Short mmCIF file of N, CA and C in Angstrom, two decimals:
data_model
loop_
_atom_site.label_atom_id
_atom_site.label_comp_id
_atom_site.label_asym_id
_atom_site.label_seq_id
_atom_site.Cartn_x
_atom_site.Cartn_y
_atom_site.Cartn_z
N UNK O 37 10.54 -13.14 -18.69
CA UNK O 37 11.55 -13.37 -19.41
C UNK O 37 11.30 -12.55 -20.86
N UNK O 38 11.95 -11.55 -20.81
CA UNK O 38 12.07 -10.82 -22.37
C UNK O 38 13.04 -11.50 -23.45
N UNK O 39 12.72 -11.92 -24.53
CA UNK O 39 13.82 -12.15 -25.28
C UNK O 39 14.16 -11.24 -26.57
N UNK O 40 15.68 -11.06 -26.90
CA UNK O 40 16.10 -10.14 -27.57
C UNK O 40 16.39 -10.95 -28.76
N UNK O 41 16.57 -10.37 -29.99
CA UNK O 41 16.81 -11.33 -31.31
C UNK O 41 17.64 -10.20 -32.31
N UNK O 42 18.75 -10.51 -32.29
CA UNK O 42 20.21 -9.84 -33.00
C UNK O 42 20.33 -10.39 -34.31
N UNK O 43 20.77 -9.80 -35.21
CA UNK O 43 21.38 -10.75 -36.67
C UNK O 43 22.72 -10.07 -36.88
N UNK O 44 23.00 -9.00 -37.20
CA UNK O 44 24.38 -8.39 -38.01
C UNK O 44 24.96 -7.19 -36.86
N UNK O 45 26.14 -7.44 -36.68
CA UNK O 45 27.07 -6.65 -35.78
C UNK O 45 28.00 -5.87 -36.34
N UNK O 46 27.68 -4.26 -36.55
CA UNK O 46 28.82 -3.66 -37.15
C UNK O 46 28.78 -3.58 -38.87
N UNK O 47 27.69 -3.93 -39.37
CA UNK O 47 27.30 -4.40 -40.80
C UNK O 47 26.53 -3.05 -41.42
N UNK O 48 26.89 -2.06 -40.85
CA UNK O 48 26.35 -0.67 -41.21
C UNK O 48 25.76 -0.21 -42.35
N UNK O 49 25.98 -0.86 -43.60
CA UNK O 49 25.11 -0.99 -44.78
C UNK O 49 23.56 -2.04 -44.91
N UNK O 50 23.58 -2.84 -43.45
CA UNK O 50 22.51 -3.50 -43.29
C UNK O 50 21.47 -2.82 -42.79
N UNK O 51 21.35 -1.56 -42.17
CA UNK O 51 20.76 -0.80 -41.11
C UNK O 51 19.24 -1.75 -40.40
N UNK O 52 18.41 -2.39 -40.95
CA UNK O 52 17.54 -2.91 -40.32
C UNK O 52 17.66 -3.89 -39.66
N UNK O 53 18.85 -4.96 -40.29
CA UNK O 53 19.27 -6.06 -38.96
C UNK O 53 20.69 -6.05 -38.41
N UNK O 54 20.90 -4.86 -38.73
CA UNK O 54 22.43 -4.75 -37.64
C UNK O 54 22.54 -3.48 -36.51
N UNK O 55 23.52 -4.03 -35.72
CA UNK O 55 23.56 -2.92 -34.64
C UNK O 55 25.19 -2.43 -34.62
N UNK O 56 25.43 -1.57 -33.97
CA UNK O 56 26.64 -0.96 -34.15
C UNK O 56 27.18 -1.41 -32.70
N UNK O 57 28.44 -1.98 -32.93
CA UNK O 57 29.20 -2.68 -31.65
C UNK O 57 29.30 -1.35 -30.26
N UNK O 58 29.48 -0.67 -30.43
CA UNK O 58 29.27 0.25 -29.07
C UNK O 58 27.77 0.02 -28.91
N UNK O 59 27.03 0.24 -29.22
CA UNK O 59 25.49 0.46 -28.90
C UNK O 59 25.07 -1.10 -28.26
N UNK O 60 25.61 -2.31 -28.77
CA UNK O 60 25.44 -3.67 -28.37
C UNK O 60 26.34 -3.28 -26.70
N UNK O 61 27.43 -2.94 -26.86
CA UNK O 61 28.06 -2.96 -25.45
C UNK O 61 27.18 -1.93 -24.43
N UNK O 62 26.93 -0.94 -25.03
CA UNK O 62 26.20 -0.12 -23.82
C UNK O 62 24.64 -0.96 -23.46
N UNK O 63 24.20 -1.50 -24.52
CA UNK O 63 22.90 -2.60 -24.04
C UNK O 63 23.35 -3.51 -22.97
N UNK O 64 24.48 -4.15 -23.14
CA UNK O 64 24.82 -5.12 -22.11
C UNK O 64 24.92 -4.51 -20.95
N UNK O 65 25.59 -3.12 -21.00
CA UNK O 65 26.05 -2.80 -19.89
C UNK O 65 24.56 -2.23 -18.90
N UNK O 66 23.45 -1.68 -19.65
CA UNK O 66 22.32 -1.35 -19.37
C UNK O 66 21.76 -2.69 -18.35
N UNK O 67 21.69 -3.96 -19.39
CA UNK O 67 20.96 -5.13 -18.69
C UNK O 67 21.79 -5.53 -17.55
N UNK O 68 23.33 -5.17 -17.19
CA UNK O 68 24.17 -5.87 -16.09
C UNK O 68 23.64 -4.71 -14.87
N UNK O 69 23.60 -3.38 -15.40
CA UNK O 69 23.63 -2.45 -13.93
C UNK O 69 22.05 -2.69 -13.61
N UNK O 70 21.17 -3.24 -14.41
CA UNK O 70 19.80 -3.14 -13.78
C UNK O 70 19.73 -4.34 -13.43
N UNK O 71 20.73 -5.37 -13.17
CA UNK O 71 20.35 -6.32 -12.34
C UNK O 71 19.79 -7.38 -13.04
N UNK O 72 19.24 -7.59 -14.25
CA UNK O 72 18.35 -8.29 -14.78
C UNK O 72 19.50 -9.60 -15.66
N UNK O 73 19.27 -10.68 -15.44
CA UNK O 73 19.77 -11.79 -15.22
C UNK O 73 19.45 -12.47 -16.55
N UNK O 74 20.69 -12.87 -17.31
CA UNK O 74 20.83 -13.67 -18.38
C UNK O 74 20.28 -15.01 -18.30
N UNK O 75 19.66 -15.52 -18.96
CA UNK O 75 19.15 -16.77 -18.89
C UNK O 75 20.21 -17.54 -19.57
N UNK O 76 20.57 -18.98 -18.97
CA UNK O 76 21.13 -19.98 -19.88
C UNK O 76 20.17 -20.80 -20.58
N UNK O 77 20.41 -21.12 -22.12
CA UNK O 77 19.01 -21.91 -22.64
C UNK O 77 19.42 -23.30 -22.02
N UNK O 78 20.63 -23.77 -21.73
CA UNK O 78 20.25 -25.02 -20.94
C UNK O 78 19.48 -25.33 -19.90
N UNK O 79 19.29 -24.06 -19.11
CA UNK O 79 18.28 -24.04 -17.99
C UNK O 79 17.02 -23.31 -18.06
N UNK O 80 16.64 -23.43 -19.43
CA UNK O 80 15.21 -22.67 -20.05
C UNK O 80 14.28 -22.91 -19.16
N UNK O 81 13.75 -23.91 -19.13
CA UNK O 81 12.11 -24.45 -18.42
C UNK O 81 12.33 -23.91 -17.03
N UNK O 82 13.60 -24.21 -16.09
CA UNK O 82 13.80 -24.03 -14.93
C UNK O 82 13.63 -22.48 -14.89
N UNK O 83 14.06 -21.78 -15.71
CA UNK O 83 14.04 -20.28 -15.54
C UNK O 83 12.61 -19.84 -15.93
N UNK O 84 12.06 -20.47 -16.45
CA UNK O 84 10.59 -20.26 -16.92
C UNK O 84 9.81 -20.06 -15.93
N UNK O 85 9.91 -21.22 -14.97
CA UNK O 85 8.79 -21.32 -13.93
C UNK O 85 9.38 -21.20 -12.71
N UNK O 86 10.55 -21.09 -12.53
CA UNK O 86 11.23 -20.45 -10.81
C UNK O 86 11.47 -18.89 -11.04
N UNK O 87 11.74 -18.49 -9.65
CA UNK O 87 12.06 -16.81 -9.51
C UNK O 87 11.16 -15.93 -9.97
N UNK O 88 10.10 -15.97 -10.25
CA UNK O 88 9.18 -15.60 -11.22
C UNK O 88 9.50 -13.62 -10.83
N UNK O 89 9.67 -13.08 -9.82
CA UNK O 89 9.83 -12.16 -9.42
C UNK O 89 11.01 -11.27 -10.07
N UNK O 90 11.89 -12.34 -10.26
CA UNK O 90 13.46 -12.02 -11.00
C UNK O 90 13.20 -11.48 -12.53
N UNK O 91 13.90 -10.52 -12.94
CA UNK O 91 13.78 -10.09 -14.28
C UNK O 91 15.05 -10.92 -14.99
N UNK O 92 14.47 -11.42 -16.07
CA UNK O 92 15.22 -12.17 -16.94
C UNK O 92 15.34 -11.92 -18.40
N UNK O 93 16.34 -11.87 -19.13
CA UNK O 93 16.30 -12.03 -20.27
C UNK O 93 16.95 -13.03 -21.36
N UNK O 94 16.50 -13.46 -22.43
CA UNK O 94 17.44 -14.27 -23.16
C UNK O 94 17.56 -13.64 -24.43
N UNK O 95 19.28 -13.82 -24.31
CA UNK O 95 19.82 -13.15 -25.68
C UNK O 95 19.71 -14.38 -27.01
N UNK O 96 19.24 -13.97 -28.09
CA UNK O 96 19.58 -14.87 -29.43
C UNK O 96 19.70 -13.96 -30.65
N UNK O 97 20.87 -15.03 -31.53
CA UNK O 97 20.92 -14.23 -32.48
C UNK O 97 20.80 -15.02 -33.98
N UNK O 98 20.34 -14.56 -34.67
CA UNK O 98 19.95 -15.65 -35.64
C UNK O 98 21.20 -15.56 -36.70
N UNK O 99 20.92 -15.99 -37.80
CA UNK O 99 21.59 -16.32 -38.96
C UNK O 99 23.44 -16.86 -39.02
N UNK O 100 23.75 -16.54 -37.66
CA UNK O 100 25.40 -16.64 -37.94
C UNK O 100 26.37 -16.12 -38.42
N UNK O 101 25.81 -14.76 -38.81
CA UNK O 101 26.90 -14.12 -39.86
C UNK O 101 27.89 -14.06 -39.51
N UNK O 102 29.25 -13.77 -40.25
CA UNK O 102 30.69 -13.87 -39.68
C UNK O 102 30.76 -12.46 -38.73
N UNK O 103 30.15 -11.78 -38.90
CA UNK O 103 29.92 -10.30 -38.06
C UNK O 103 29.57 -10.29 -36.84
N UNK O 104 28.93 -11.69 -36.27
CA UNK O 104 28.71 -11.38 -35.07
C UNK O 104 30.04 -12.44 -34.17
N UNK O 105 30.43 -13.50 -35.09
CA UNK O 105 31.56 -14.12 -34.58
C UNK O 105 33.04 -13.02 -34.23
N UNK O 106 32.99 -12.19 -35.29
CA UNK O 106 34.36 -11.43 -35.41
C UNK O 106 33.94 -10.06 -33.90
N UNK O 107 32.66 -9.74 -34.00
CA UNK O 107 32.44 -8.58 -33.25
C UNK O 107 31.45 -8.49 -31.46
N UNK O 108 30.85 -9.81 -31.40
CA UNK O 108 30.21 -9.49 -30.50
C UNK O 108 30.49 -10.92 -30.04
N UNK O 109 30.71 -11.82 -30.44
CA UNK O 109 31.45 -13.41 -29.74
C UNK O 109 32.50 -12.97 -28.85
N UNK O 110 33.17 -11.90 -29.04
CA UNK O 110 34.73 -12.01 -28.19
C UNK O 110 33.66 -11.10 -26.77
N UNK O 111 32.97 -10.52 -26.86
CA UNK O 111 32.16 -9.37 -26.02
C UNK O 111 31.66 -10.71 -24.85
N UNK O 112 30.62 -11.38 -24.90
CA UNK O 112 29.95 -12.50 -24.78
C UNK O 112 30.84 -13.54 -24.56
N UNK O 113 31.97 -14.09 -24.80
CA UNK O 113 32.64 -14.79 -24.24
C UNK O 113 33.43 -14.51 -23.14
N UNK O 114 34.04 -13.29 -23.29
CA UNK O 114 34.53 -12.83 -22.01
C UNK O 114 34.00 -12.70 -20.58
N UNK O 115 32.56 -12.11 -21.12
CA UNK O 115 31.66 -12.23 -19.78
C UNK O 115 30.84 -13.36 -19.68
N UNK O 116 31.17 -14.49 -20.45
CA UNK O 116 30.18 -15.53 -20.76
C UNK O 116 28.87 -15.51 -20.20
N UNK O 117 28.56 -14.79 -21.27
CA UNK O 117 26.99 -14.25 -21.31
C UNK O 117 26.34 -15.39 -22.15
N UNK O 118 25.10 -16.15 -21.84
CA UNK O 118 24.90 -16.91 -22.21
C UNK O 118 23.72 -16.57 -23.58
N UNK O 119 23.74 -17.33 -24.67
CA UNK O 119 22.70 -17.08 -25.95
C UNK O 119 22.47 -18.21 -26.37
N UNK O 120 21.52 -17.96 -27.42
CA UNK O 120 21.47 -18.85 -28.94
C UNK O 120 21.65 -18.41 -29.79
N UNK O 121 22.63 -19.06 -30.47
CA UNK O 121 22.81 -18.92 -32.10
C UNK O 121 21.95 -19.66 -32.96
N UNK O 122 21.04 -19.14 -33.56
CA UNK O 122 20.11 -19.89 -34.46
C UNK O 122 21.01 -20.11 -35.73
N UNK O 123 21.30 -21.41 -36.43
CA UNK O 123 21.72 -21.25 -37.46
C UNK O 123 20.91 -22.29 -38.87
N UNK O 124 20.81 -21.49 -39.77
CA UNK O 124 20.45 -22.07 -41.06
C UNK O 124 21.71 -22.77 -41.98
N UNK O 125 21.37 -24.14 -42.11
CA UNK O 125 22.53 -25.05 -42.52
C UNK O 125 23.09 -24.72 -43.82
N UNK O 126 22.04 -24.69 -44.54
CA UNK O 126 22.45 -24.31 -46.04
C UNK O 126 23.91 -22.99 -46.30
N UNK O 127 23.66 -22.07 -45.21
CA UNK O 127 24.44 -20.86 -45.45
C UNK O 127 26.19 -21.11 -45.00
N UNK O 128 26.07 -21.98 -43.86
CA UNK O 128 27.32 -22.43 -43.04
C UNK O 128 28.38 -22.24 -44.14
N UNK O 129 29.37 -21.67 -43.52
CA UNK O 129 30.78 -21.48 -44.53
C UNK O 129 30.69 -20.87 -45.76
N UNK O 130 29.49 -20.58 -46.29
CA UNK O 130 29.58 -19.20 -47.36
C UNK O 130 29.84 -17.93 -47.10
N UNK O 131 30.00 -17.20 -47.85
CA UNK O 131 30.71 -15.86 -47.70
C UNK O 131 29.99 -14.67 -46.66
N UNK O 132 30.39 -14.42 -45.69
CA UNK O 132 29.70 -13.80 -44.75
C UNK O 132 29.33 -14.43 -43.57
N UNK O 133 29.21 -15.89 -43.79
CA UNK O 133 28.78 -16.71 -42.78
C UNK O 133 29.78 -17.23 -41.87
N UNK O 134 29.30 -17.75 -40.66
CA UNK O 134 30.00 -18.65 -39.82
C UNK O 134 30.33 -20.13 -40.86
N UNK O 135 31.63 -20.52 -40.29
CA UNK O 135 31.88 -21.99 -40.67
C UNK O 135 31.80 -23.07 -39.56
N UNK O 136 31.67 -23.71 -39.62
CA UNK O 136 31.06 -24.90 -38.57
C UNK O 136 32.24 -24.98 -37.72
N UNK O 137 33.30 -24.89 -38.17
CA UNK O 137 34.62 -25.10 -36.97
C UNK O 137 34.38 -23.80 -36.16
N UNK O 138 33.77 -22.67 -36.60
CA UNK O 138 33.47 -21.51 -35.71
C UNK O 138 32.46 -21.78 -34.71
N UNK O 139 31.52 -22.39 -35.36
CA UNK O 139 30.16 -22.58 -34.37
C UNK O 139 30.57 -24.02 -33.54
N UNK O 140 31.40 -24.90 -33.74
CA UNK O 140 31.57 -25.80 -32.83
C UNK O 140 32.86 -25.23 -31.71
N UNK O 141 33.32 -24.18 -32.07
CA UNK O 141 34.07 -23.58 -31.16
C UNK O 141 33.14 -22.64 -30.06
N UNK O 142 31.61 -22.18 -30.50
CA UNK O 142 31.12 -21.69 -29.59
C UNK O 142 30.38 -22.70 -28.95
N UNK O 143 30.10 -23.86 -29.42
CA UNK O 143 29.42 -25.23 -29.13
C UNK O 143 29.51 -25.83 -27.78
N UNK O 144 30.94 -25.76 -27.61
CA UNK O 144 31.51 -26.34 -26.45
C UNK O 144 31.84 -25.47 -25.43
N UNK O 145 31.18 -24.36 -25.47
CA UNK O 145 31.22 -23.34 -24.20
C UNK O 145 29.74 -24.06 -23.53
N UNK O 146 29.61 -23.98 -22.47
CA UNK O 146 28.31 -24.33 -21.82
C UNK O 146 27.19 -23.09 -21.39
N UNK O 147 27.82 -21.98 -22.06
CA UNK O 147 26.61 -20.93 -21.97
C UNK O 147 26.10 -20.35 -23.28
N UNK O 148 26.39 -21.58 -24.38
CA UNK O 148 26.16 -21.35 -25.80
C UNK O 148 24.96 -22.54 -26.15
N UNK O 149 24.17 -22.14 -26.57
CA UNK O 149 23.11 -23.03 -27.49
C UNK O 149 23.18 -23.29 -29.01
N UNK O 150 23.22 -23.86 -29.84
CA UNK O 150 23.05 -23.57 -31.22
C UNK O 150 21.90 -24.05 -31.65
N UNK O 151 20.85 -23.30 -31.93
CA UNK O 151 19.37 -23.31 -32.27
C UNK O 151 19.51 -23.69 -33.65
N UNK O 152 18.22 -24.45 -33.94
CA UNK O 152 18.17 -24.77 -35.48
C UNK O 152 17.34 -23.87 -36.34
N UNK O 153 17.54 -22.78 -37.22
CA UNK O 153 16.70 -22.03 -38.31
C UNK O 153 16.42 -22.41 -39.42
N UNK O 154 16.27 -23.57 -39.71
CA UNK O 154 15.84 -24.37 -40.63
C UNK O 154 17.15 -24.37 -41.60
N UNK O 155 16.82 -25.10 -42.97
CA UNK O 155 18.33 -25.54 -43.85
C UNK O 155 18.32 -24.24 -44.67
N UNK O 156 17.29 -24.00 -45.21
CA UNK O 156 17.37 -22.95 -46.68
C UNK O 156 17.01 -21.61 -46.26
N UNK O 157 16.44 -21.15 -44.97
CA UNK O 157 16.12 -19.89 -44.72
C UNK O 157 15.08 -19.26 -46.00
N UNK O 158 14.34 -19.97 -46.51
CA UNK O 158 13.35 -19.62 -47.51
C UNK O 158 12.24 -19.15 -46.59
N UNK O 159 11.27 -18.20 -47.38
CA UNK O 159 10.06 -18.13 -46.80
C UNK O 159 8.92 -19.16 -46.83
N UNK O 160 9.08 -20.31 -45.60
CA UNK O 160 8.82 -21.75 -45.81
C UNK O 160 7.53 -21.66 -45.70
N UNK O 161 7.01 -20.25 -44.68
CA UNK O 161 5.66 -20.65 -44.11
C UNK O 161 4.57 -20.73 -45.27
N UNK O 162 4.56 -20.12 -46.69
CA UNK O 162 4.11 -20.42 -47.79
C UNK O 162 4.03 -21.43 -48.68
N UNK O 163 4.74 -22.34 -48.16
CA UNK O 163 5.00 -23.71 -48.98
C UNK O 163 4.09 -24.81 -48.37
N UNK O 164 4.08 -25.84 -49.72
CA UNK O 164 3.39 -27.08 -48.91
C UNK O 164 4.11 -27.69 -47.62
N UNK O 165 3.32 -28.67 -46.67
CA UNK O 165 3.91 -29.04 -45.95
C UNK O 165 5.17 -30.01 -46.11
N UNK O 166 5.02 -30.74 -47.05
CA UNK O 166 6.26 -31.68 -47.45
C UNK O 166 7.53 -30.71 -47.72
N UNK O 167 7.13 -29.54 -48.45
CA UNK O 167 8.57 -28.96 -48.40
C UNK O 167 9.07 -28.18 -47.12
N UNK O 168 8.19 -27.83 -46.29
CA UNK O 168 8.70 -27.53 -44.84
C UNK O 168 9.60 -28.55 -44.23
N UNK O 169 8.70 -29.67 -44.08
CA UNK O 169 9.34 -30.96 -43.47
C UNK O 169 10.57 -31.22 -44.02
N UNK O 170 10.53 -31.32 -45.08
CA UNK O 170 11.98 -31.36 -45.41
C UNK O 170 12.97 -31.21 -45.62
N UNK O 171 12.75 -29.54 -45.50
CA UNK O 171 13.79 -28.30 -45.29
C UNK O 171 14.33 -28.66 -43.82
N UNK O 172 13.34 -28.86 -43.25
CA UNK O 172 13.51 -28.85 -41.93
C UNK O 172 14.70 -30.33 -41.16
N UNK O 173 14.10 -31.24 -41.70
CA UNK O 173 14.65 -32.81 -41.62
C UNK O 173 16.33 -32.56 -42.26
N UNK O 174 16.48 -32.03 -43.47
CA UNK O 174 17.60 -31.81 -43.96
C UNK O 174 18.68 -31.03 -43.05
N UNK O 175 18.20 -30.14 -42.01
CA UNK O 175 19.05 -29.27 -41.27
C UNK O 175 19.28 -30.17 -40.05
N UNK O 176 18.33 -30.94 -39.53
CA UNK O 176 18.23 -31.80 -38.28
C UNK O 176 19.46 -32.72 -38.83
N UNK O 177 19.38 -33.28 -39.76
CA UNK O 177 20.24 -34.21 -40.17
C UNK O 177 22.07 -33.52 -40.33
N UNK O 178 22.07 -32.70 -40.44
CA UNK O 178 23.49 -31.50 -40.82
C UNK O 178 23.83 -31.49 -39.19
N UNK O 179 22.69 -31.16 -38.41
CA UNK O 179 23.34 -30.57 -37.34
C UNK O 179 23.43 -31.95 -36.36
N UNK O 180 23.28 -33.40 -36.73
CA UNK O 180 23.46 -34.51 -36.06
C UNK O 180 24.84 -34.88 -36.88
N UNK O 181 24.98 -34.33 -37.69
CA UNK O 181 26.49 -34.57 -38.54
C UNK O 181 27.64 -34.23 -37.79
N UNK O 182 27.08 -32.81 -37.60
CA UNK O 182 28.21 -31.65 -37.26
C UNK O 182 28.42 -31.73 -35.77
N UNK O 183 27.22 -31.42 -34.98
CA UNK O 183 27.41 -31.44 -33.50
C UNK O 183 26.98 -32.35 -32.69
N UNK O 184 26.23 -33.69 -33.43
CA UNK O 184 26.23 -35.00 -32.65
C UNK O 184 24.81 -34.78 -32.38
N UNK O 185 23.94 -33.81 -32.22
CA UNK O 185 22.64 -33.77 -31.92
C UNK O 185 21.95 -32.75 -32.45
N UNK O 186 20.57 -32.72 -32.85
CA UNK O 186 19.75 -31.38 -32.99
C UNK O 186 19.56 -30.59 -31.50
N UNK O 187 18.96 -29.50 -31.92
CA UNK O 187 18.55 -28.39 -30.98
C UNK O 187 17.61 -28.97 -30.62
N UNK O 188 17.04 -28.61 -29.07
CA UNK O 188 15.65 -28.23 -28.80
C UNK O 188 15.10 -27.12 -29.26
N UNK O 189 15.91 -25.84 -29.51
CA UNK O 189 15.46 -24.70 -29.94
C UNK O 189 15.07 -24.58 -31.48
N UNK O 190 14.11 -23.97 -32.03
CA UNK O 190 13.82 -24.00 -33.63
C UNK O 190 13.58 -22.11 -33.44
N UNK O 191 13.83 -21.35 -34.37
CA UNK O 191 13.47 -20.48 -35.00
C UNK O 191 12.93 -20.08 -35.97
N UNK O 192 11.51 -19.61 -36.76
CA UNK O 192 11.10 -19.82 -37.66
C UNK O 192 11.94 -18.54 -38.54
N UNK O 193 11.97 -19.04 -40.05
CA UNK O 193 12.84 -18.27 -40.67
C UNK O 193 11.69 -16.96 -41.16
N UNK O 194 12.08 -15.66 -40.49
CA UNK O 194 11.64 -14.34 -41.12
C UNK O 194 10.19 -14.48 -39.79
N UNK O 195 10.58 -15.10 -38.64
CA UNK O 195 9.50 -15.03 -37.80
C UNK O 195 8.54 -15.60 -38.03
N UNK O 196 7.90 -16.17 -39.16
CA UNK O 196 6.76 -16.46 -39.67
C UNK O 196 6.22 -17.75 -39.67
N UNK O 197 5.01 -18.24 -38.93
CA UNK O 197 4.83 -19.52 -38.90
C UNK O 197 3.17 -19.63 -39.29
N UNK O 198 2.73 -20.86 -39.57
CA UNK O 198 1.48 -21.16 -39.63
C UNK O 198 1.01 -22.25 -38.34
N UNK O 199 -0.06 -22.60 -38.48
CA UNK O 199 -0.48 -24.05 -37.39
C UNK O 199 -0.01 -25.35 -38.10
N UNK O 200 0.15 -25.07 -39.27
CA UNK O 200 1.05 -26.66 -39.56
C UNK O 200 2.37 -26.53 -39.74
N UNK O 201 2.98 -25.01 -39.69
CA UNK O 201 4.63 -25.10 -39.52
C UNK O 201 4.46 -25.74 -38.15
N UNK O 202 3.79 -25.24 -37.03
CA UNK O 202 3.93 -25.61 -35.58
C UNK O 202 3.80 -26.85 -35.59
N UNK O 203 3.14 -27.77 -36.08
CA UNK O 203 2.87 -28.94 -35.99
C UNK O 203 3.86 -29.82 -36.52
N UNK O 204 4.50 -29.38 -37.53
CA UNK O 204 5.96 -30.37 -38.05
C UNK O 204 6.90 -29.80 -37.11
N UNK O 205 6.98 -28.68 -36.67
CA UNK O 205 8.50 -28.63 -35.69
C UNK O 205 8.02 -29.28 -34.70
N UNK O 206 6.72 -29.63 -33.93
CA UNK O 206 6.57 -30.42 -32.65
C UNK O 206 6.55 -31.68 -33.13
N UNK O 207 6.14 -32.42 -34.44
CA UNK O 207 6.38 -33.62 -34.75
C UNK O 207 7.88 -33.90 -34.86
N UNK O 208 8.76 -32.99 -34.92
CA UNK O 208 10.13 -33.36 -35.51
C UNK O 208 11.14 -33.32 -33.92
N UNK O 209 10.31 -33.35 -33.03
CA UNK O 209 10.67 -33.35 -31.39
C UNK O 209 11.68 -32.43 -31.03
N UNK O 210 11.09 -30.85 -31.54
CA UNK O 210 11.98 -29.61 -30.86
C UNK O 210 10.80 -29.27 -29.54
N UNK O 211 11.28 -28.63 -28.70
CA UNK O 211 10.64 -28.35 -27.86
C UNK O 211 10.38 -26.89 -27.51
N UNK O 212 11.18 -26.08 -28.16
CA UNK O 212 10.67 -24.28 -28.11
C UNK O 212 10.68 -23.77 -29.40
N UNK O 213 10.03 -23.10 -29.61
CA UNK O 213 10.50 -22.23 -31.11
C UNK O 213 9.93 -20.95 -30.88
N UNK O 214 10.35 -20.02 -31.82
CA UNK O 214 10.73 -18.69 -31.53
C UNK O 214 10.13 -17.88 -32.92
N UNK O 215 9.16 -16.87 -32.63
CA UNK O 215 8.74 -15.98 -33.84
C UNK O 215 9.71 -14.72 -33.89
N UNK O 216 9.20 -13.75 -34.25
CA UNK O 216 9.28 -12.27 -34.00
C UNK O 216 8.61 -11.60 -33.91
N UNK O 217 7.62 -11.93 -33.07
CA UNK O 217 6.62 -10.90 -32.54
C UNK O 217 6.93 -10.63 -31.50
N UNK O 218 6.68 -9.20 -30.76
CA UNK O 218 6.77 -8.54 -29.26
C UNK O 218 6.09 -9.07 -28.52
N UNK O 219 6.41 -9.45 -27.59
CA UNK O 219 5.54 -9.97 -26.10
C UNK O 219 6.66 -10.35 -25.10
N UNK O 220 6.20 -11.00 -23.88
CA UNK O 220 7.07 -11.08 -23.06
C UNK O 220 6.80 -13.06 -23.09
N UNK O 221 7.84 -13.74 -22.75
CA UNK O 221 7.77 -15.12 -22.56
C UNK O 221 7.19 -15.34 -20.88
N UNK O 222 6.38 -16.44 -20.57
CA UNK O 222 5.87 -16.97 -19.57
C UNK O 222 5.71 -18.33 -19.55
N UNK O 223 5.47 -18.99 -18.84
CA UNK O 223 5.21 -20.38 -18.77
C UNK O 223 3.79 -20.62 -19.40
N UNK O 224 2.73 -19.54 -19.41
CA UNK O 224 1.40 -19.66 -19.89
C UNK O 224 1.60 -19.90 -21.54
N UNK O 225 2.63 -18.97 -22.28
CA UNK O 225 2.42 -19.11 -23.46
C UNK O 225 2.60 -20.21 -23.94
N UNK O 226 2.43 -19.97 -25.44
CA UNK O 226 2.55 -21.75 -26.18
C UNK O 226 4.07 -21.66 -26.57
N UNK O 227 4.56 -23.04 -25.96
CA UNK O 227 6.33 -23.42 -26.26
C UNK O 227 6.78 -23.24 -27.69
N UNK O 228 5.65 -23.22 -28.67
CA UNK O 228 5.79 -23.08 -29.90
C UNK O 228 5.84 -21.92 -30.60
N UNK O 229 5.44 -20.93 -29.91
CA UNK O 229 5.28 -19.35 -30.57
C UNK O 229 5.85 -18.25 -29.51
N UNK O 230 7.06 -18.38 -29.05
CA UNK O 230 7.54 -17.60 -28.12
C UNK O 230 7.79 -16.39 -29.20
N UNK O 231 7.59 -15.25 -28.32
CA UNK O 231 7.63 -13.98 -28.77
C UNK O 231 9.32 -13.36 -28.74
N UNK O 232 9.51 -12.56 -29.51
CA UNK O 232 11.09 -11.82 -29.66
C UNK O 232 11.22 -10.69 -29.75
N UNK O 233 12.00 -9.54 -29.20
CA UNK O 233 11.96 -8.05 -29.58
C UNK O 233 13.00 -8.30 -30.63
N UNK O 234 12.89 -7.91 -31.91
CA UNK O 234 13.95 -7.63 -32.77
C UNK O 234 14.80 -6.20 -32.29
N UNK O 235 16.18 -6.44 -32.56
CA UNK O 235 16.78 -5.05 -31.94
C UNK O 235 17.70 -4.74 -33.42
#
């Protein structure tokens, strides 16, 4: 499984985290033409272990920027392309970010997973364990309040994690966690250190 990570769509003043929407459409077209299977996060483990000769791709989007909702979501919705949207709860509803109403609109679709991306999105890896844990616990509480439950999927802020951070994520009942180092995902990989290719 290859996992791709996106952030902003058609926000061209942020070149390092942005993709032009025409380029995004072309990428989707290439993936479809080459008969690469988009994985539904709800069947993630099944896809990880079965049909190993099939080429598979997991689409992930970090931060829940408004530009994703306005520019990319209509494309993914029309084609029912599955993905994970990783949300840091502190920013929801602030300028240029999606609000809970928009997130819930996505959440009710059976091809969308709303993943947890911490509360503050601070550079947590350098913080003491108690600070990391409190931040994640806060995001879990907000997830439960807004969506009824927390996600099994977590994405480390800035893709950075330590052994300590991994232990905290495990202890809080997440099942899978993603960094942003490059590599291929298979069932031999550590489920709390999955790689992604930043686009």
